[in-house]
Amino acid sequence: MTPAGKRIALMTFGVLALAAAGGYTATHLALKHGVQLNTYGNEVGGSFRLMDSTTGTMTDQTFRNRWMLVLFGATHCAEDACAPALRNMSAALDQVEGGRHNAVIIFVSLDPDRDDAERLRQYGESIGPRIVSGTAAPFALADLAKEYHAPIEKVPDPEWTYSMRMSPQFVVMGPEVRYKGMVDARADSAHMAADLRRIMQSQNGE
C-alpha cells in the first residue's frame, strides 16, 4: 500500500472508531437514563414519548389542544378488562362530544415484548377510531407509569402464561396537558360520561 493509501486507511479507521464510540456512548446513556419526563407541575401525569401503532413516535405534544384520557394495560389484559373499558370510554366520549373529536384515548401497553406496532394497530382498530395505542421500553414504561400513578402488575394466566393488569383509572389530561381528574376504568359508559361532563365543564368554567 502506498503512503497516501495508508493515510487514507488510517483516517477512515479513525472516523469509524469515533462514530462507533459515539454510537456506543449515546446508546449507553439512552439505556441508562431513558427519556426525561416532565410533569409540567402536575400532581398526576405529564409528558410522554411512545412508539405508536404505526412504528412512529407520539408524544404528549402530538395531542396538544385535545383532551387526553390515558389508560395503562396490554392487549393480553388481566380479566379481559381493557377492551371493555376502552369501548365504554369510547361510547362515553360519543355521548359527551357527539360528532366532535376533541378528545383522544391513549392506551399505553405495559407489555412491549408482545405488543408490537402491528398488534397494537389491530387491537385499536377492533375497538374504535378514538383509540391511539403505544408502548415503550420497560425502563421508560416504569417511569411513565409512576408519573401517571399507574401500577405495573404482571399476573399468571392459564392461556397466555401471563397478563398485565389494567390501571384502575383513566387519567384525564386537559388540552394544555394539565391534570384534570380520573374516571373509574371499570364504570359503565353512562357513569364515565357523567364524570367526563363534570371534569370538562370544570375546565370550561376556569
PDB file of C-alpha atoms in Angstrom:
ATOM      1  CA  MET A   1       0.000   0.000   0.000  1.00  0.00           C
ATOM      2  CA  THR A   2       1.290   3.474  -0.889  1.00  0.00           C
ATOM      3  CA  PRO A   3       1.895   6.083   1.870  1.00  0.00           C
ATOM      4  CA  ALA A   4      -1.115   8.023   0.641  1.00  0.00           C
ATOM      5  CA  GLY A   5      -3.226   4.877   0.781  1.00  0.00           C
ATOM      6  CA  LYS A   6      -2.071   4.158   4.314  1.00  0.00           C
ATOM      7  CA  ARG A   7      -3.004   7.680   5.416  1.00  0.00           C
ATOM      8  CA  ILE A   8      -6.490   7.320   3.904  1.00  0.00           C
ATOM      9  CA  ALA A   9      -6.949   3.931   5.570  1.00  0.00           C
ATOM     10  CA  LEU A  10      -5.860   5.302   8.945  1.00  0.00           C
ATOM     11  CA  MET A  11      -8.165   8.315   8.592  1.00  0.00           C
ATOM     12  CA  THR A  12     -11.085   6.057   7.634  1.00  0.00           C
ATOM     13  CA  PHE A  13     -10.411   3.788  10.589  1.00  0.00           C
ATOM     14  CA  GLY A  14     -10.273   6.812  12.894  1.00  0.00           C
ATOM     15  CA  VAL A  15     -13.581   8.169  11.654  1.00  0.00           C
ATOM     16  CA  LEU A  16     -15.254   4.774  12.038  1.00  0.00           C
ATOM     17  CA  ALA A  17     -13.816   4.334  15.521  1.00  0.00           C
ATOM     18  CA  LEU A  18     -15.097   7.756  16.603  1.00  0.00           C
ATOM     19  CA  ALA A  19     -18.519   7.028  15.145  1.00  0.00           C
ATOM     20  CA  ALA A  20     -18.674   3.683  16.919  1.00  0.00           C
ATOM     21  CA  ALA A  21     -17.613   5.258  20.186  1.00  0.00           C
ATOM     22  CA  GLY A  22     -20.199   7.993  19.794  1.00  0.00           C
ATOM     23  CA  GLY A  23     -22.901   5.471  18.995  1.00  0.00           C
ATOM     24  CA  TYR A  24     -21.977   3.350  21.985  1.00  0.00           C
ATOM     25  CA  THR A  25     -21.988   6.379  24.277  1.00  0.00           C
ATOM     26  CA  ALA A  26     -25.369   7.570  23.021  1.00  0.00           C
ATOM     27  CA  THR A  27     -26.877   4.114  23.357  1.00  0.00           C
ATOM     28  CA  HIS A  28     -25.390   3.634  26.815  1.00  0.00           C
ATOM     29  CA  LEU A  29     -26.754   6.976  28.004  1.00  0.00           C
ATOM     30  CA  ALA A  30     -30.198   6.299  26.498  1.00  0.00           C
ATOM     31  CA  LEU A  31     -30.427   2.899  28.169  1.00  0.00           C
ATOM     32  CA  LYS A  32     -29.203   4.263  31.465  1.00  0.00           C
ATOM     33  CA  HIS A  33     -31.286   7.402  31.638  1.00  0.00           C
ATOM     34  CA  GLY A  34     -34.138   6.950  29.176  1.00  0.00           C
ATOM     35  CA  VAL A  35     -36.328   9.850  28.074  1.00  0.00           C
ATOM     36  CA  GLN A  36     -36.505  12.602  30.654  1.00  0.00           C
ATOM     37  CA  LEU A  37     -40.168  13.068  31.590  1.00  0.00           C
ATOM     38  CA  ASN A  38     -41.656  16.385  32.613  1.00  0.00           C
ATOM     39  CA  THR A  39     -44.626  16.608  34.961  1.00  0.00           C
ATOM     40  CA  TYR A  40     -45.302  20.210  33.864  1.00  0.00           C
ATOM     41  CA  GLY A  41     -46.110  20.798  37.525  1.00  0.00           C
ATOM     42  CA  ASN A  42     -48.953  18.248  37.507  1.00  0.00           C
ATOM     43  CA  GLU A  43     -49.626  16.120  40.555  1.00  0.00           C
ATOM     44  CA  VAL A  44     -50.501  13.295  38.152  1.00  0.00           C
ATOM     45  CA  GLY A  45     -49.446  12.889  34.520  1.00  0.00           C
ATOM     46  CA  GLY A  46     -47.295  14.950  32.224  1.00  0.00           C
ATOM     47  CA  SER A  47     -45.083  14.326  29.236  1.00  0.00           C
ATOM     48  CA  PHE A  48     -44.701  11.003  27.431  1.00  0.00           C
ATOM     49  CA  ARG A  49     -42.947   9.541  24.408  1.00  0.00           C
ATOM     50  CA  LEU A  50     -44.229   6.286  22.965  1.00  0.00           C
ATOM     51  CA  MET A  51     -43.800   4.092  19.914  1.00  0.00           C
ATOM     52  CA  ASP A  52     -47.206   4.249  18.281  1.00  0.00           C
ATOM     53  CA  SER A  53     -49.077   1.596  16.317  1.00  0.00           C
ATOM     54  CA  THR A  54     -47.547   2.761  13.007  1.00  0.00           C
ATOM     55  CA  THR A  55     -43.951   2.297  14.323  1.00  0.00           C
ATOM     56  CA  GLY A  56     -43.650   6.064  14.576  1.00  0.00           C
ATOM     57  CA  THR A  57     -43.275   8.150  17.724  1.00  0.00           C
ATOM     58  CA  MET A  58     -46.009  10.019  19.539  1.00  0.00           C
ATOM     59  CA  THR A  59     -45.637  12.418  22.426  1.00  0.00           C
ATOM     60  CA  ASP A  60     -47.962  14.434  24.612  1.00  0.00           C
ATOM     61  CA  GLN A  61     -47.334  17.358  22.244  1.00  0.00           C
ATOM     62  CA  THR A  62     -48.836  15.324  19.386  1.00  0.00           C
ATOM     63  CA  PHE A  63     -52.206  15.772  21.094  1.00  0.00           C
ATOM     64  CA  ARG A  64     -51.798  19.273  22.482  1.00  0.00           C
ATOM     65  CA  ASN A  65     -55.081  21.235  22.446  1.00  0.00           C
ATOM     66  CA  ARG A  66     -57.027  17.984  22.761  1.00  0.00           C
ATOM     67  CA  TRP A  67     -58.275  16.181  25.832  1.00  0.00           C
ATOM     68  CA  MET A  68     -56.311  13.007  26.576  1.00  0.00           C
ATOM     69  CA  LEU A  69     -57.719  10.061  28.511  1.00  0.00           C
ATOM     70  CA  VAL A  70     -54.807   7.810  29.423  1.00  0.00           C
ATOM     71  CA  LEU A  71     -55.207   4.137  30.346  1.00  0.00           C
ATOM     72  CA  PHE A  72     -52.456   1.592  31.056  1.00  0.00           C
ATOM     73  CA  GLY A  73     -52.855  -2.106  30.298  1.00  0.00           C
ATOM     74  CA  ALA A  74     -51.982  -4.530  27.498  1.00  0.00           C
ATOM     75  CA  THR A  75     -53.599  -6.478  24.695  1.00  0.00           C
ATOM     76  CA  HIS A  76     -53.134  -9.508  26.974  1.00  0.00           C
ATOM     77  CA  CYS A  77     -55.099  -7.824  29.750  1.00  0.00           C
ATOM     78  CA  ALA A  78     -55.867  -9.483  33.072  1.00  0.00           C
ATOM     79  CA  GLU A  79     -59.533 -10.460  33.383  1.00  0.00           C
ATOM     80  CA  ASP A  80     -60.004  -9.190  29.791  1.00  0.00           C
ATOM     81  CA  ALA A  81     -60.719  -5.822  31.399  1.00  0.00           C
ATOM     82  CA  CYS A  82     -59.002  -3.446  28.971  1.00  0.00           C
ATOM     83  CA  ALA A  83     -61.156  -3.835  25.862  1.00  0.00           C
ATOM     84  CA  PRO A  84     -64.474  -3.270  27.721  1.00  0.00           C
ATOM     85  CA  ALA A  85     -63.013  -0.224  29.475  1.00  0.00           C
ATOM     86  CA  LEU A  86     -61.826   1.250  26.180  1.00  0.00           C
ATOM     87  CA  ARG A  87     -65.175   0.556  24.496  1.00  0.00           C
ATOM     88  CA  ASN A  88     -67.083   2.132  27.377  1.00  0.00           C
ATOM     89  CA  MET A  89     -64.883   5.224  27.295  1.00  0.00           C
ATOM     90  CA  SER A  90     -65.315   5.497  23.519  1.00  0.00           C
ATOM     91  CA  ALA A  91     -69.092   5.347  23.961  1.00  0.00           C
ATOM     92  CA  ALA A  92     -68.902   7.899  26.791  1.00  0.00           C
ATOM     93  CA  LEU A  93     -66.984  10.322  24.589  1.00  0.00           C
ATOM     94  CA  ASP A  94     -69.553   9.902  21.829  1.00  0.00           C
ATOM     95  CA  GLN A  95     -72.229  10.897  24.353  1.00  0.00           C
ATOM     96  CA  VAL A  96     -70.266  13.888  25.626  1.00  0.00           C
ATOM     97  CA  GLU A  97     -68.822  15.165  22.354  1.00  0.00           C
ATOM     98  CA  GLY A  98     -71.357  13.983  19.800  1.00  0.00           C
ATOM     99  CA  GLY A  99     -69.697  14.063  16.395  1.00  0.00           C
ATOM    100  CA  ARG A 100     -66.729  16.118  17.572  1.00  0.00           C
ATOM    101  CA  HIS A 101     -63.357  14.519  18.244  1.00  0.00           C
ATOM    102  CA  ASN A 102     -61.648  16.910  20.629  1.00  0.00           C
ATOM    103  CA  ALA A 103     -60.643  14.027  22.892  1.00  0.00           C
ATOM    104  CA  VAL A 104     -58.433  11.016  22.318  1.00  0.00           C
ATOM    105  CA  ILE A 105     -57.980   7.828  24.324  1.00  0.00           C
ATOM    106  CA  ILE A 106     -54.295   6.968  24.832  1.00  0.00           C
ATOM    107  CA  PHE A 107     -53.859   3.252  25.551  1.00  0.00           C
ATOM    108  CA  VAL A 108     -50.378   2.523  26.906  1.00  0.00           C
ATOM    109  CA  SER A 109     -49.305  -1.103  26.689  1.00  0.00           C
ATOM    110  CA  LEU A 110     -47.195  -2.326  29.599  1.00  0.00           C
ATOM    111  CA  ASP A 111     -46.211  -5.418  27.589  1.00  0.00           C
ATOM    112  CA  PRO A 112     -43.752  -4.276  24.882  1.00  0.00           C
ATOM    113  CA  ASP A 113     -42.394  -7.820  24.438  1.00  0.00           C
ATOM    114  CA  ARG A 114     -45.691  -8.940  22.881  1.00  0.00           C
ATOM    115  CA  ASP A 115     -47.409  -5.711  21.874  1.00  0.00           C
ATOM    116  CA  ASP A 116     -45.556  -4.637  18.761  1.00  0.00           C
ATOM    117  CA  ALA A 117     -46.852  -1.939  16.419  1.00  0.00           C
ATOM    118  CA  GLU A 118     -48.931  -4.307  14.286  1.00  0.00           C
ATOM    119  CA  ARG A 119     -50.631  -5.938  17.246  1.00  0.00           C
ATOM    120  CA  LEU A 120     -51.404  -2.537  18.771  1.00  0.00           C
ATOM    121  CA  ARG A 121     -52.818  -1.340  15.453  1.00  0.00           C
ATOM    122  CA  GLN A 122     -55.126  -4.327  15.147  1.00  0.00           C
ATOM    123  CA  TYR A 123     -56.183  -4.079  18.774  1.00  0.00           C
ATOM    124  CA  GLY A 124     -57.066  -0.389  18.489  1.00  0.00           C
ATOM    125  CA  GLU A 125     -58.949  -0.877  15.229  1.00  0.00           C
ATOM    126  CA  SER A 126     -61.004  -3.660  16.790  1.00  0.00           C
ATOM    127  CA  ILE A 127     -62.280  -1.229  19.425  1.00  0.00           C
ATOM    128  CA  GLY A 128     -62.794   2.073  17.650  1.00  0.00           C
ATOM    129  CA  PRO A 129     -61.277   5.130  15.973  1.00  0.00           C
ATOM    130  CA  ARG A 130     -60.811   7.090  19.200  1.00  0.00           C
ATOM    131  CA  ILE A 131     -58.131   4.684  20.459  1.00  0.00           C
ATOM    132  CA  VAL A 132     -54.459   5.534  19.960  1.00  0.00           C
ATOM    133  CA  SER A 133     -52.124   2.829  21.241  1.00  0.00           C
ATOM    134  CA  GLY A 134     -48.443   2.956  22.102  1.00  0.00           C
ATOM    135  CA  THR A 135     -45.701   1.385  24.169  1.00  0.00           C
ATOM    136  CA  ALA A 136     -42.050   1.873  25.093  1.00  0.00           C
ATOM    137  CA  ALA A 137     -39.035   0.096  26.537  1.00  0.00           C
ATOM    138  CA  PRO A 138     -39.616  -1.400  30.007  1.00  0.00           C
ATOM    139  CA  PHE A 139     -37.500   1.179  31.866  1.00  0.00           C
ATOM    140  CA  ALA A 140     -39.323   4.020  30.124  1.00  0.00           C
ATOM    141  CA  LEU A 141     -42.711   2.463  30.871  1.00  0.00           C
ATOM    142  CA  ALA A 142     -41.801   2.175  34.543  1.00  0.00           C
ATOM    143  CA  ASP A 143     -41.058   5.910  34.705  1.00  0.00           C
ATOM    144  CA  LEU A 144     -44.201   6.799  32.761  1.00  0.00           C
ATOM    145  CA  ALA A 145     -46.467   4.582  34.871  1.00  0.00           C
ATOM    146  CA  LYS A 146     -45.054   6.176  38.012  1.00  0.00           C
ATOM    147  CA  GLU A 147     -45.754   9.636  36.579  1.00  0.00           C
ATOM    148  CA  TYR A 148     -49.375   8.652  35.878  1.00  0.00           C
ATOM    149  CA  HIS A 149     -49.806   6.794  39.193  1.00  0.00           C
ATOM    150  CA  ALA A 150     -50.495   3.529  37.340  1.00  0.00           C
ATOM    151  CA  PRO A 151     -49.398   0.255  38.961  1.00  0.00           C
ATOM    152  CA  ILE A 152     -47.486  -2.280  36.882  1.00  0.00           C
ATOM    153  CA  GLU A 153     -48.629  -5.760  37.778  1.00  0.00           C
ATOM    154  CA  LYS A 154     -47.946  -8.957  35.840  1.00  0.00           C
ATOM    155  CA  VAL A 155     -50.258 -11.818  36.822  1.00  0.00           C
ATOM    156  CA  PRO A 156     -50.208 -15.522  35.866  1.00  0.00           C
ATOM    157  CA  ASP A 157     -52.616 -16.503  33.117  1.00  0.00           C
ATOM    158  CA  PRO A 158     -53.518 -20.098  32.155  1.00  0.00           C
ATOM    159  CA  GLU A 159     -53.997 -19.205  28.487  1.00  0.00           C
ATOM    160  CA  TRP A 160     -51.317 -16.561  27.878  1.00  0.00           C
ATOM    161  CA  THR A 161     -48.720 -17.544  30.544  1.00  0.00           C
ATOM    162  CA  TYR A 162     -49.049 -14.040  31.959  1.00  0.00           C
ATOM    163  CA  SER A 163     -51.167 -10.937  31.518  1.00  0.00           C
ATOM    164  CA  MET A 164     -50.891  -7.311  32.619  1.00  0.00           C
ATOM    165  CA  ARG A 165     -53.395  -5.778  34.989  1.00  0.00           C
ATOM    166  CA  MET A 166     -55.262  -2.696  33.777  1.00  0.00           C
ATOM    167  CA  SER A 167     -54.779   0.552  35.664  1.00  0.00           C
ATOM    168  CA  PRO A 168     -57.855   1.279  37.807  1.00  0.00           C
ATOM    169  CA  GLN A 169     -58.476   4.764  36.405  1.00  0.00           C
ATOM    170  CA  PHE A 170     -58.369   6.739  33.182  1.00  0.00           C
ATOM    171  CA  VAL A 171     -56.188   9.778  33.832  1.00  0.00           C
ATOM    172  CA  VAL A 172     -57.810  12.846  32.258  1.00  0.00           C
ATOM    173  CA  MET A 173     -55.422  15.478  30.909  1.00  0.00           C
ATOM    174  CA  GLY A 174     -56.765  18.800  29.652  1.00  0.00           C
ATOM    175  CA  PRO A 175     -55.931  20.461  26.313  1.00  0.00           C
ATOM    176  CA  GLU A 176     -52.870  22.166  27.802  1.00  0.00           C
ATOM    177  CA  VAL A 177     -51.572  18.857  29.227  1.00  0.00           C
ATOM    178  CA  ARG A 178     -52.828  19.710  32.705  1.00  0.00           C
ATOM    179  CA  TYR A 179     -54.170  17.041  35.034  1.00  0.00           C
ATOM    180  CA  LYS A 180     -57.957  17.369  35.434  1.00  0.00           C
ATOM    181  CA  GLY A 181     -59.058  14.218  37.218  1.00  0.00           C
ATOM    182  CA  MET A 182     -59.682  10.499  36.926  1.00  0.00           C
ATOM    183  CA  VAL A 183     -62.506   8.291  35.690  1.00  0.00           C
ATOM    184  CA  ASP A 184     -63.105   4.790  37.026  1.00  0.00           C
ATOM    185  CA  ALA A 185     -61.958   2.381  34.308  1.00  0.00           C
ATOM    186  CA  ARG A 186     -64.467  -0.267  35.409  1.00  0.00           C
ATOM    187  CA  ALA A 187     -67.514   2.015  35.288  1.00  0.00           C
ATOM    188  CA  ASP A 188     -70.133   1.702  32.565  1.00  0.00           C
ATOM    189  CA  SER A 189     -70.335   4.236  29.738  1.00  0.00           C
ATOM    190  CA  ALA A 190     -73.121   6.257  31.384  1.00  0.00           C
ATOM    191  CA  HIS A 191     -71.127   6.815  34.575  1.00  0.00           C
ATOM    192  CA  MET A 192     -67.984   7.599  32.556  1.00  0.00           C
ATOM    193  CA  ALA A 193     -69.918  10.165  30.518  1.00  0.00           C
ATOM    194  CA  ALA A 194     -71.260  11.822  33.680  1.00  0.00           C
ATOM    195  CA  ASP A 195     -67.750  12.092  35.146  1.00  0.00           C
ATOM    196  CA  LEU A 196     -66.343  13.431  31.896  1.00  0.00           C
ATOM    197  CA  ARG A 197     -69.013  16.130  31.643  1.00  0.00           C
ATOM    198  CA  ARG A 198     -68.250  17.255  35.188  1.00  0.00           C
ATOM    199  CA  ILE A 199     -64.486  17.360  34.539  1.00  0.00           C
ATOM    200  CA  MET A 200     -64.750  19.087  31.166  1.00  0.00           C
ATOM    201  CA  GLN A 201     -67.287  21.639  32.385  1.00  0.00           C
ATOM    202  CA  SER A 202     -64.948  22.472  35.253  1.00  0.00           C
ATOM    203  CA  GLN A 203     -62.222  23.177  32.680  1.00  0.00           C
ATOM    204  CA  ASN A 204     -64.526  25.394  30.616  1.00  0.00           C
ATOM    205  CA  GLY A 205     -65.557  27.305  33.720  1.00  0.00           C
ATOM    206  CA  GLU A 206     -61.997  28.258  34.627  1.00  0.00           C
TER     207      GLU A 206
END
